[in-house]
């Protein structure tokens, strides 16, 4: 039997090429070694291994938390693992501080990963888990080992096309109305001989490693997407870059290597990667690895007039995770809101399970909106209002203090001077029959409590005392109110006293009676109460006036009534 040239030369030549490109080749791992280093996880069959793998390029987008939440829930509800991987291969886009932003946003929303970089109680970040490193730039040796193997197997090759050449190719393809990219005859380094490679390499020409794509556009590849169902696209025929000139991989290579060796079962990621699935499946196939299941989440949407668009990092403050913290929406509210966006049956589930942790909600990929969930600030506020209304007063107070220490230190100081008074103020109308849900977020606290702390409004001549009541009568009302007020009054006794004052000053104690015969009275009990309300609270709208008075306490009542009398003179 005679051997052809290709038979004998290829393994030898490709090994030579691989050795040329990786002079440190003897220090690289073999694929078998990597398999042993990162063994298949010992988890129950149905357990999902999921990940969130953000790039540290700036702020944390709420869409990132949305994706993390879905991944986190699915892993934990199946007894699996949810891990964090930092994808910093695009070094040019890495922003200082973004790494901490990612780690801390996840912690803040209770999405602390089971593996990956985690902040410890001493404030330092350390890696947890045995499938790391979990930061891509620290995994160079792993990627290079895989590329070394691909080159040896003639699946990848070094490409020396310069920026200028690539640009010329692009121009030429546009002129000829051809698809852009390196494929077919455009892949000019594809068949370089060992000598050509060595020459280029020795001349120090910038080099990348490209996939030698065996794909054909006429063939289609099908797969099942966890959210979108059965999908099919043409095979990939592009010789995409796998390893950049700085030895750092592209997303495509890093994705398959990491998700294989970190033993991810389900890649649930943003839909911008959907068009790359044929390439990713091709790469898994060429490596001889089983691909993970894929699910692609569409970007969160926002309604603008009658159109919908993607929630925008630049235009919409609510795209930034920090917004929710700064506005003071409780974390649980943000979660319930996001789960509500993810699965529309969450709302019914929440009604049936009002006190169950959100993490018990059985999230389903299939129920995620294919076109992108529509954000809804009204919904967020109403969820938040319910959650705040449910908090015990101590819990509410603690939460507000925590928030205020970060975003409104003056408020924190004010509330901490007399915690009991602060709690009484905050608790107004939160209990009993007249329960009302007044707070939508912690940033509303300042305005809500202001009249209880600050009575300078009485110095303001434009107080809305009812015009139908004369100044003299208003002063009399306040005097009588002070004389009669008893701190131990029940609500009923309190209102009886106001009626008695009305009667004495010739105001009708009943609005109904007044309406029957208005000329018989100076006004009615509502006018009398309005005078008291304005003196105590500064406005003609306030929470229940009995609760307001009880909270203010005798000293404040006295002072405010006296100041009111002065303001009226
Ligand atoms: N680093 C990628 C990004 O931020 C993550 C994509 C993925 O989840 O695989 O878009």
Coordinates of C-alpha atoms and ligand atoms in Angstrom, one line a residue:
X1 CA 0.0 0.0 0.0
X2 CA 1.4 3.4 -0.9
X3 CA 0.8 6.4 1.3
X4 CA -0.3 9.6 -0.3
X5 CA 1.6 12.8 0.4
X6 CA -1.4 14.1 2.5
X7 CA -1.5 10.9 4.6
X8 CA 2.1 11.2 5.8
X9 CA 2.7 14.9 5.8
X10 CA -0.4 16.2 7.5
X11 CA -0.1 15.0 11.1
X12 CA 3.6 15.9 11.0
X13 CA 3.0 19.2 9.3
X14 CA 0.1 20.3 11.5
X15 CA 2.1 19.3 14.6
X16 CA 5.0 21.4 13.4
X17 CA 2.6 24.3 12.8
X18 CA 1.2 24.0 16.2
X19 CA 4.6 23.9 17.7
X20 CA 5.6 27.0 15.8
X21 CA 2.7 28.9 17.0
X22 CA 2.9 27.7 20.6
X23 CA 6.6 27.6 21.5
X24 CA 5.5 26.9 25.0
X25 CA 3.5 23.8 23.8
X26 CA 5.1 21.4 26.2
X27 CA 3.5 23.3 29.0
X28 CA 0.0 23.2 27.6
X29 CA -2.6 20.7 28.7
X30 CA -3.8 17.8 26.7
X31 CA -7.5 17.5 26.2
X32 CA -7.5 14.3 28.3
X33 CA -5.8 16.2 31.1
X34 CA -8.4 18.9 31.0
X35 CA -11.2 16.3 31.1
X36 CA -9.6 14.9 34.2
X37 CA -9.1 18.3 35.8
X38 CA -12.7 19.3 35.2
X39 CA -14.6 16.1 35.5
X40 CA -18.3 15.7 34.8
X41 CA -20.2 17.0 37.8
X42 CA -21.7 14.6 40.2
X43 CA -25.2 15.9 40.2
X44 CA -28.7 14.4 40.0
X45 CA -29.7 13.7 36.4
X46 CA -32.3 16.6 36.2
X47 CA -30.0 19.1 37.9
X48 CA -29.2 22.1 35.7
X49 CA -25.8 23.8 35.7
X50 CA -26.3 27.4 34.6
X51 CA -24.2 30.5 34.6
X52 CA -24.3 34.2 34.2
X53 CA -21.3 35.4 32.3
X54 CA -21.2 39.2 32.0
X55 CA -18.5 41.3 30.5
X56 CA -17.1 43.9 32.9
X57 CA -17.8 46.8 30.5
X58 CA -19.7 49.2 32.7
X59 CA -23.0 49.4 34.6
X60 CA -25.0 46.3 35.3
X61 CA -28.1 46.3 33.0
X62 CA -31.4 45.2 34.6
X63 CA -31.5 42.7 31.7
X64 CA -28.4 41.1 33.1
X65 CA -30.1 40.6 36.5
X66 CA -33.2 39.3 34.7
X67 CA -31.0 36.7 32.9
X68 CA -29.2 35.9 36.1
X69 CA -32.4 35.5 38.0
X70 CA -33.8 33.0 35.4
X71 CA -30.5 31.0 35.5
X72 CA -30.3 31.1 39.2
X73 CA -33.9 29.9 39.7
X74 CA -33.6 27.1 37.2
X75 CA -30.4 25.8 38.7
X76 CA -31.7 25.9 42.2
X77 CA -35.1 24.5 41.6
X78 CA -33.5 21.4 40.1
X79 CA -30.8 21.0 42.7
X80 CA -28.1 22.2 40.3
X81 CA -25.4 24.9 40.3
X82 CA -25.5 28.5 39.3
X83 CA -22.0 30.1 38.7
X84 CA -20.5 33.4 37.7
X85 CA -17.9 33.7 35.0
X86 CA -16.4 37.1 34.1
X87 CA -16.0 37.4 30.4
X88 CA -13.2 39.9 30.0
X89 CA -11.7 38.8 26.7
X90 CA -12.4 42.1 25.1
X91 CA -9.8 43.9 27.1
X92 CA -10.4 47.2 25.3
X93 CA -14.0 47.4 26.6
X94 CA -13.1 46.5 30.2
X95 CA -14.1 49.3 32.5
X96 CA -12.5 49.8 35.9
X97 CA -14.9 49.0 38.8
X98 CA -17.2 47.0 36.5
X99 CA -16.0 43.7 38.0
X100 CA -17.1 44.8 41.5
X101 CA -20.3 46.2 40.1
X102 CA -21.2 42.7 38.8
X103 CA -20.3 40.9 41.9
X104 CA -22.1 43.3 44.2
X105 CA -25.2 43.6 42.1
X106 CA -25.6 39.9 42.2
X107 CA -25.2 39.8 46.0
X108 CA -27.6 42.7 46.4
X109 CA -30.3 40.8 44.6
X110 CA -29.7 37.6 46.4
X111 CA -28.2 36.0 43.3
X112 CA -24.9 35.1 44.9
X113 CA -23.4 32.4 42.7
X114 CA -22.5 29.0 44.0
X115 CA -19.2 29.2 42.2
X116 CA -17.1 32.0 40.8
X117 CA -15.7 35.2 42.2
X118 CA -17.6 35.9 45.4
X119 CA -17.2 38.7 48.0
X120 CA -16.3 37.3 51.4
X121 CA -17.3 38.8 54.7
X122 CA -13.9 40.6 54.9
X123 CA -14.8 42.5 51.7
X124 CA -12.3 40.6 49.6
X125 CA -13.2 38.8 46.4
X126 CA -12.1 35.2 46.2
X127 CA -13.0 32.4 43.8
X128 CA -15.2 29.6 45.1
X129 CA -15.4 26.3 43.1
X130 CA -13.2 23.8 41.4
X131 CA -14.1 24.5 37.8
X132 CA -12.2 27.8 37.7
X133 CA -10.5 30.1 37.2
X134 CA -13.8 31.9 36.6
X135 CA -12.3 35.0 34.9
X136 CA -11.5 34.4 31.3
X137 CA -8.2 36.2 31.0
X138 CA -6.9 33.8 33.7
X139 CA -7.8 30.8 31.5
X140 CA -5.5 31.5 28.6
X141 CA -3.6 28.3 29.0
X142 CA -6.8 26.3 28.8
X143 CA -7.9 28.0 25.6
X144 CA -4.5 27.7 24.1
X145 CA -4.4 24.0 24.9
X146 CA -7.6 23.6 23.0
X147 CA -6.5 25.6 20.0
X148 CA -3.2 23.7 20.0
X149 CA -5.3 20.5 19.6
X150 CA -7.5 22.1 16.9
X151 CA -4.4 23.1 14.9
X152 CA -2.9 19.6 15.2
X153 CA -6.1 18.2 13.9
X154 CA -6.2 20.6 11.0
X155 CA -9.4 22.2 12.3
X156 CA -7.8 25.6 12.9
X157 CA -5.0 27.5 11.2
X158 CA -2.9 30.5 11.7
X159 CA -4.0 33.5 9.6
X160 CA -1.7 36.4 8.8
X161 CA -4.2 38.7 7.1
X162 CA -3.3 42.3 8.2
X163 CA -5.9 44.9 9.1
X164 CA -5.4 46.5 5.7
X165 CA -5.8 43.3 3.9
X166 CA -9.0 42.5 5.8
X167 CA -10.3 46.0 5.0
X168 CA -9.5 45.5 1.3
X169 CA -11.4 42.2 1.4
X170 CA -14.4 44.0 3.0
X171 CA -14.4 46.7 0.3
X172 CA -14.0 44.1 -2.5
X173 CA -16.9 42.0 -1.1
X174 CA -19.1 45.1 -0.8
X175 CA -18.3 46.0 -4.4
X176 CA -19.1 42.5 -5.6
X177 CA -22.2 42.4 -3.4
X178 CA -20.9 39.4 -1.7
X179 CA -21.4 38.2 1.9
X180 CA -18.7 39.7 4.2
X181 CA -16.3 37.5 6.1
X182 CA -13.4 35.1 5.6
X183 CA -14.6 32.0 3.7
X184 CA -13.8 30.2 0.5
X185 CA -11.2 31.9 -1.5
X186 CA -11.1 34.9 0.8
X187 CA -9.5 32.6 3.4
X188 CA -6.1 33.4 2.0
X189 CA -4.0 31.9 4.8
X190 CA -6.0 28.7 4.9
X191 CA -3.6 26.6 2.9
X192 CA -0.3 28.1 3.8
X193 CA 2.6 25.7 3.7
X194 CA 4.7 25.2 6.8
X195 CA 7.3 27.4 5.3
X196 CA 5.0 30.2 4.6
X197 CA 3.7 30.0 8.1
X198 CA 7.2 30.0 9.6
X199 CA 8.3 32.9 7.4
X200 CA 5.3 35.0 8.5
X201 CA 5.7 34.0 12.1
X202 CA 9.4 34.7 12.1
X203 CA 8.8 38.1 10.5
X204 CA 6.6 38.9 13.5
X205 CA 3.5 39.4 11.4
X206 CA 0.4 39.8 13.6
X207 CA -1.3 36.4 13.6
X208 CA -4.7 35.1 14.7
X209 CA -5.9 31.5 14.7
X210 CA -9.0 30.8 12.6
X211 CA -11.4 28.0 12.4
X212 CA -11.1 25.9 9.2
X213 CA -14.8 25.8 8.8
X214 CA -16.1 22.5 7.2
X215 CA -19.6 24.0 7.0
X216 CA -21.6 24.5 3.9
X217 CA -24.3 27.2 3.6
X218 CA -26.6 24.9 1.6
X219 CA -26.9 22.6 4.6
X220 CA -29.1 23.5 7.5
X221 CA -28.6 22.8 11.2
X222 CA -31.5 22.4 13.6
X223 CA -31.8 22.6 17.3
X224 CA -34.3 23.1 20.0
X225 CA -34.2 26.5 21.8
X226 CA -35.6 26.4 25.3
X227 CA -37.6 29.5 24.7
X228 CA -38.1 29.6 21.0
X229 CA -38.6 25.9 20.3
X230 CA -37.4 24.2 17.1
X231 CA -35.0 26.4 15.1
X232 CA -33.0 25.9 12.0
X233 CA -30.3 28.0 10.2
X234 CA -27.7 27.4 7.5
X235 CA -24.4 25.9 8.7
X236 CA -21.5 28.1 9.5
X237 CA -19.0 28.4 6.7
X238 CA -17.0 31.3 8.0
X239 CA -13.4 30.9 9.1
X240 CA -14.1 32.8 12.3
X241 CA -11.3 33.9 14.6
X242 CA -10.8 31.7 17.6
X243 CA -7.7 33.1 19.1
X244 CA -6.8 36.8 18.7
X245 CA -3.3 38.1 18.1
X246 CA -2.8 38.7 21.8
X247 CA -3.4 35.0 22.5
X248 CA -6.8 35.8 24.1
X249 CA -9.8 33.9 22.7
X250 CA -12.9 35.3 21.0
X251 CA -16.2 34.9 22.7
X252 CA -17.0 31.9 20.4
X253 CA -14.0 29.8 21.5
X254 CA -14.2 30.9 25.1
X255 CA -17.9 30.0 25.2
X256 CA -17.5 26.4 24.0
X257 CA -14.3 25.7 26.0
X258 CA -15.7 27.2 29.2
X259 CA -19.2 25.8 29.0
X260 CA -17.7 22.4 28.3
X261 CA -15.1 22.3 31.0
X262 CA -17.3 24.1 33.5
X263 CA -19.9 21.5 32.7
X264 CA -22.7 23.8 31.9
X265 CA -25.9 22.0 31.0
X266 CA -27.9 25.0 29.9
X267 CA -26.7 28.1 28.3
X268 CA -29.4 30.7 28.9
X269 CA -28.2 34.0 27.4
X270 CA -29.2 37.1 25.5
X271 CA -30.6 36.6 22.0
X272 CA -27.9 38.6 20.4
X273 CA -26.0 35.3 20.4
X274 CA -28.8 33.4 18.6
X275 CA -27.2 33.9 15.1
X276 CA -24.0 32.3 16.4
X277 CA -25.6 29.1 17.4
X278 CA -24.7 27.2 14.2
X279 CA -21.1 28.2 14.7
X280 CA -21.2 27.1 18.4
X281 CA -22.8 23.8 17.6
X282 CA -20.2 23.3 14.8
X283 CA -17.4 24.0 17.3
X284 CA -18.8 21.6 19.9
X285 CA -19.1 19.0 17.2
X286 CA -15.5 19.5 16.0
X287 CA -14.2 19.2 19.5
X288 CA -16.2 16.0 20.0
X289 CA -18.1 17.5 22.9
X290 CA -21.8 17.3 23.7
X291 CA -23.3 20.8 23.3
X292 CA -25.4 22.3 26.1
X293 CA -29.0 23.1 25.7
X294 CA -29.6 26.7 24.6
X295 CA -32.2 29.2 25.4
X296 CA -32.1 32.8 24.1
X297 CA -33.8 35.6 26.0
X298 CA -35.0 38.7 24.1
X299 CA -34.1 42.1 25.4
X300 CA -36.5 43.7 27.8
X301 CA -38.8 46.1 26.0
X302 CA -40.2 49.5 26.7
X303 CA -43.4 51.0 25.3
X304 CA -43.0 54.5 23.8
X305 CA -46.2 55.9 22.5
X306 CA -47.6 53.1 20.4
X307 CA -44.3 51.5 19.6
X308 CA -42.0 49.2 21.5
X309 CA -38.3 49.3 21.6
X310 CA -35.4 47.8 23.6
X311 CA -34.8 49.2 27.0
X312 CA -31.9 51.5 26.3
X313 CA -28.8 51.8 28.4
X314 CA -28.4 55.4 27.3
X315 CA -32.0 56.7 27.4
X316 CA -33.7 54.8 30.2
X317 CA -32.5 55.2 33.8
X318 CA -34.4 52.0 34.7
X319 CA -32.0 50.0 32.5
X320 CA -29.4 50.4 35.1
X321 CA -29.7 48.1 38.1
X322 CA -28.6 50.9 40.4
X323 CA -31.8 52.8 39.6
X324 CA -33.9 50.3 41.6
X325 CA -31.6 50.6 44.6
X326 CA -31.4 54.4 44.4
X327 CA -35.2 54.7 44.1
X328 CA -35.6 52.4 47.1
X329 CA -37.6 49.6 45.8
X330 CA -37.2 46.7 48.1
X331 CA -35.2 43.8 46.6
X332 CA -38.2 41.5 46.9
X333 CA -40.3 44.0 44.9
X334 CA -37.7 44.0 42.1
X335 CA -37.6 40.2 42.1
X336 CA -41.3 39.8 42.0
X337 CA -41.5 42.3 39.3
X338 CA -38.8 40.5 37.2
X339 CA -40.5 37.1 37.8
X340 CA -43.7 38.7 36.7
X341 CA -41.9 39.8 33.5
X342 CA -40.4 36.4 33.0
X343 CA -43.6 34.2 33.5
X344 CA -47.0 35.9 33.3
X345 CA -48.5 33.2 35.6
X346 CA -46.3 34.5 38.4
X347 CA -49.0 37.0 39.4
X348 CA -51.5 34.2 40.0
X349 CA -48.9 32.1 41.8
X350 CA -48.2 35.1 44.1
X351 CA -51.9 35.5 44.9
X352 CA -52.0 31.9 45.9
X353 CA -48.7 32.0 47.8
X354 CA -48.6 35.5 49.3
X355 CA -46.0 34.7 51.9
X356 CA -43.8 32.2 50.1
X357 CA -40.2 33.2 49.0
X358 CA -40.0 34.1 45.3
X359 CA -37.4 31.4 45.0
X360 CA -40.1 28.8 45.4
X361 CA -41.8 29.9 42.1
X362 CA -41.3 27.2 39.5
X363 CA -40.1 29.3 36.6
X364 CA -40.4 27.8 33.1
X365 CA -38.3 28.8 30.1
X366 CA -41.2 28.0 27.7
X367 CA -43.3 30.7 29.3
X368 CA -40.8 33.5 28.7
X369 CA -42.0 36.0 26.1
X370 CA -40.2 35.2 22.8
X371 CA -40.6 38.8 21.6
X372 CA -39.2 40.3 24.8
X373 CA -40.9 41.1 28.1
X374 CA -42.5 44.5 28.3
X375 CA -41.2 46.6 31.3
X376 CA -43.9 48.4 33.3
X377 CA -43.0 50.9 35.9
X378 CA -46.7 51.1 37.1
X379 CA -46.6 47.4 37.8
X380 CA -43.2 47.7 39.6
X381 CA -44.6 50.4 41.9
X382 CA -47.8 48.5 42.7
X383 CA -45.8 45.4 43.6
X384 CA -43.5 47.4 45.7
X385 CA -46.3 49.1 47.5
X386 CA -47.8 45.8 48.4
X387 CA -44.5 44.5 49.7
X388 CA -43.8 47.6 51.7
X389 CA -47.3 47.5 53.2
X390 CA -46.7 44.0 54.4
X391 CA -43.5 44.7 56.2
X392 CA -43.6 44.9 60.0
X393 CA -42.8 48.4 61.3
X394 CA -39.4 47.3 62.6
X395 CA -38.5 45.7 59.3
X396 CA -39.7 48.8 57.4
X397 CA -37.7 51.1 59.7
X398 CA -34.5 49.0 59.3
X399 CA -34.9 48.9 55.5
X400 CA -35.4 52.7 55.3
X401 CA -32.4 53.3 57.5
X402 CA -30.3 51.1 55.3
X403 CA -31.4 52.8 52.2
X404 CA -31.1 56.3 53.7
X405 CA -27.6 55.7 55.0
X406 CA -26.6 55.1 51.3
X407 CA -28.8 57.7 49.6
X408 CA -30.0 60.3 52.0
X409 CA -27.9 60.6 55.1
X410 CA -29.8 63.5 56.5
X411 CA -32.9 61.4 56.5
X412 CA -31.1 58.6 58.3
X413 CA -29.9 61.0 61.0
X414 CA -33.4 62.4 61.4
X415 CA -35.0 59.0 61.8
X416 CA -32.3 57.7 64.2
X417 CA -32.6 60.6 66.7
X418 CA -35.9 59.2 68.0
X419 CA -36.6 55.8 66.5
X420 CA -39.8 55.4 68.4
X421 CA -41.2 58.6 67.0
X422 CA -39.9 57.7 63.5
X423 CA -41.7 54.3 63.7
X424 CA -44.9 55.9 64.9
X425 CA -44.7 58.4 62.0
X426 CA -44.0 55.6 59.5
X427 CA -46.7 53.4 60.9
X428 CA -49.5 55.8 60.4
X429 CA -52.5 54.2 58.6
X430 CA -50.6 50.9 58.2
X431 CA -52.7 49.1 60.7
X432 CA -56.3 48.8 61.6
X433 CA -59.4 49.3 59.4
X434 CA -58.3 52.5 57.6
X435 CA -55.2 50.8 56.3
X436 CA -53.7 52.6 53.3
X437 CA -50.7 51.8 51.3
X438 CA -48.9 55.0 51.0
X439 CA -45.3 54.2 50.2
X440 CA -44.2 52.9 46.8
X441 CA -40.5 53.2 47.5
X442 CA -38.1 54.4 50.2
X443 CA -37.3 57.5 48.3
X444 CA -40.8 58.7 49.0
X445 CA -40.2 58.6 52.8
X446 CA -38.7 62.1 53.0
X447 CA -41.7 63.8 51.7
X448 CA -44.0 61.6 53.6
X449 CA -42.6 62.3 57.0
X450 CA -41.6 65.9 56.5
X451 CA -44.7 67.5 58.1
X452 CA -44.0 65.4 61.2
X453 CA -40.5 66.8 61.7
X454 CA -40.7 70.3 60.3
X455 CA -43.4 72.8 61.4
X456 CA -41.8 75.8 59.6
X457 CA -44.9 75.7 57.4
X458 CA -46.7 77.7 60.1
X459 CA -44.5 80.7 59.4
X460 CA -45.6 80.6 55.8
X461 CA -48.5 83.0 55.2
X462 CA -50.0 81.0 52.4
X463 CA -51.4 78.2 54.6
X464 CA -54.5 76.7 53.1
X465 CA -56.9 77.4 56.1
X466 CA -60.4 77.1 54.8
X467 CA -61.6 80.5 53.5
X468 CA -65.1 79.9 54.5
X469 CA -64.1 80.1 58.2
X470 CA -63.2 83.5 59.5
X471 CA -59.8 84.1 61.0
X472 CA -61.3 84.6 64.4
X473 CA -63.3 81.4 64.3
X474 CA -60.3 79.5 63.1
X475 CA -58.3 80.8 66.1
X476 CA -61.2 79.8 68.4
X477 CA -61.2 76.3 66.9
X478 CA -57.6 75.9 67.5
X479 CA -57.8 77.2 71.1
X480 CA -60.7 74.9 71.9
X481 CA -59.0 72.0 70.3
X482 CA -55.9 72.6 72.5
X483 CA -58.0 72.9 75.6
X484 CA -60.0 69.8 74.9
X485 CA -57.3 67.5 73.5
X486 CA -56.7 64.4 75.5
X487 CA -53.8 62.1 74.6
X488 CA -55.7 59.1 75.8
X489 CA -58.7 59.7 73.5
X490 CA -59.8 56.9 71.3
X491 CA -60.6 57.8 67.6
X492 CA -64.2 58.0 68.5
X493 CA -63.7 60.3 71.5
X494 CA -61.4 62.4 69.4
X495 CA -64.1 63.0 66.7
X496 CA -66.8 63.5 69.3
X497 CA -64.7 66.4 70.7
X498 CA -64.4 68.0 67.3
X499 CA -68.2 67.7 66.9
X500 CA -68.6 69.3 70.4
X501 CA -66.3 72.2 69.3
X502 CA -68.3 72.6 66.1
X503 CA -71.6 72.8 68.1
X504 CA -70.2 75.3 70.5
X505 CA -68.9 77.6 67.8
X506 CA -72.1 77.3 65.7
X507 CA -70.8 74.9 63.1
X508 CA -73.0 72.0 62.3
X509 CA -71.6 68.7 63.8
X510 CA -73.3 66.9 60.9
X511 CA -72.6 67.6 57.2
X512 CA -76.0 66.3 56.3
X513 CA -77.8 68.7 58.7
X514 CA -75.7 71.5 57.4
X515 CA -76.7 70.7 53.8
X516 CA -80.4 70.7 54.7
X517 CA -80.2 74.2 56.2
X518 CA -76.9 75.9 55.5
X519 CA -77.9 79.4 56.6
X520 CA -78.5 78.1 60.2
X521 CA -74.7 77.5 60.6
X522 CA -71.3 79.1 60.1
X523 CA -70.2 75.9 58.4
X524 CA -69.9 72.2 59.4
X525 CA -67.7 69.8 61.2
X526 CA -65.6 69.3 58.1
X527 CA -64.6 72.9 58.1
X528 CA -63.6 72.7 61.8
X529 CA -61.5 69.6 61.1
X530 CA -59.9 71.3 58.2
X531 CA -58.7 74.2 60.4
X532 CA -57.1 71.7 62.8
X533 CA -55.6 69.7 59.9
X534 CA -53.9 72.7 58.4
X535 CA -52.5 73.8 61.8
X536 CA -51.1 70.4 62.6
X537 CA -50.0 69.3 59.2
X538 CA -49.6 72.4 57.0
X539 CA -51.9 71.0 54.2
X540 CA -55.5 70.3 53.7
X541 CA -54.8 66.7 52.8
X542 CA -53.2 64.5 55.5
X543 CA -53.5 61.0 56.7
X544 CA -56.2 60.4 59.3
X545 CA -56.2 63.5 61.6
X546 CA -56.6 61.4 64.7
X547 CA -53.5 59.3 63.9
X548 CA -51.6 62.5 63.0
X549 CA -52.4 64.1 66.3
X550 CA -51.7 61.0 68.3
X551 CA -48.3 60.7 66.6
X552 CA -47.3 64.4 67.0
X553 CA -48.0 64.2 70.7
X554 CA -49.1 66.9 73.1
X555 CA -46.0 69.2 72.9
X556 CA -46.0 69.4 69.1
X557 CA -49.8 69.8 69.0
X558 CA -49.6 72.7 71.4
X559 CA -46.8 74.4 69.6
X560 CA -48.4 74.0 66.2
X561 CA -51.8 75.3 67.4
X562 CA -50.2 78.3 69.0
X563 CA -48.2 79.0 65.9
X564 CA -51.4 78.6 63.9
X565 CA -53.2 81.1 66.0
X566 CA -50.3 83.6 65.5
X567 CA -50.3 82.9 61.8
X568 CA -54.0 83.7 61.7
X569 CA -53.8 87.0 63.5
Ligands
LIG1 N1 -20.2 37.9 27.9 C1 -21.4 37.7 27.1 C2 -22.1 39.0 27.1 O1 -22.0 39.8 28.0 C3 -22.2 36.6 27.7 C4 -22.9 35.8 26.7 C5 -23.3 34.5 27.4 O2 -24.0 34.5 28.3 O3 -22.8 33.5 26.9 O4 -22.9 39.3 26.2

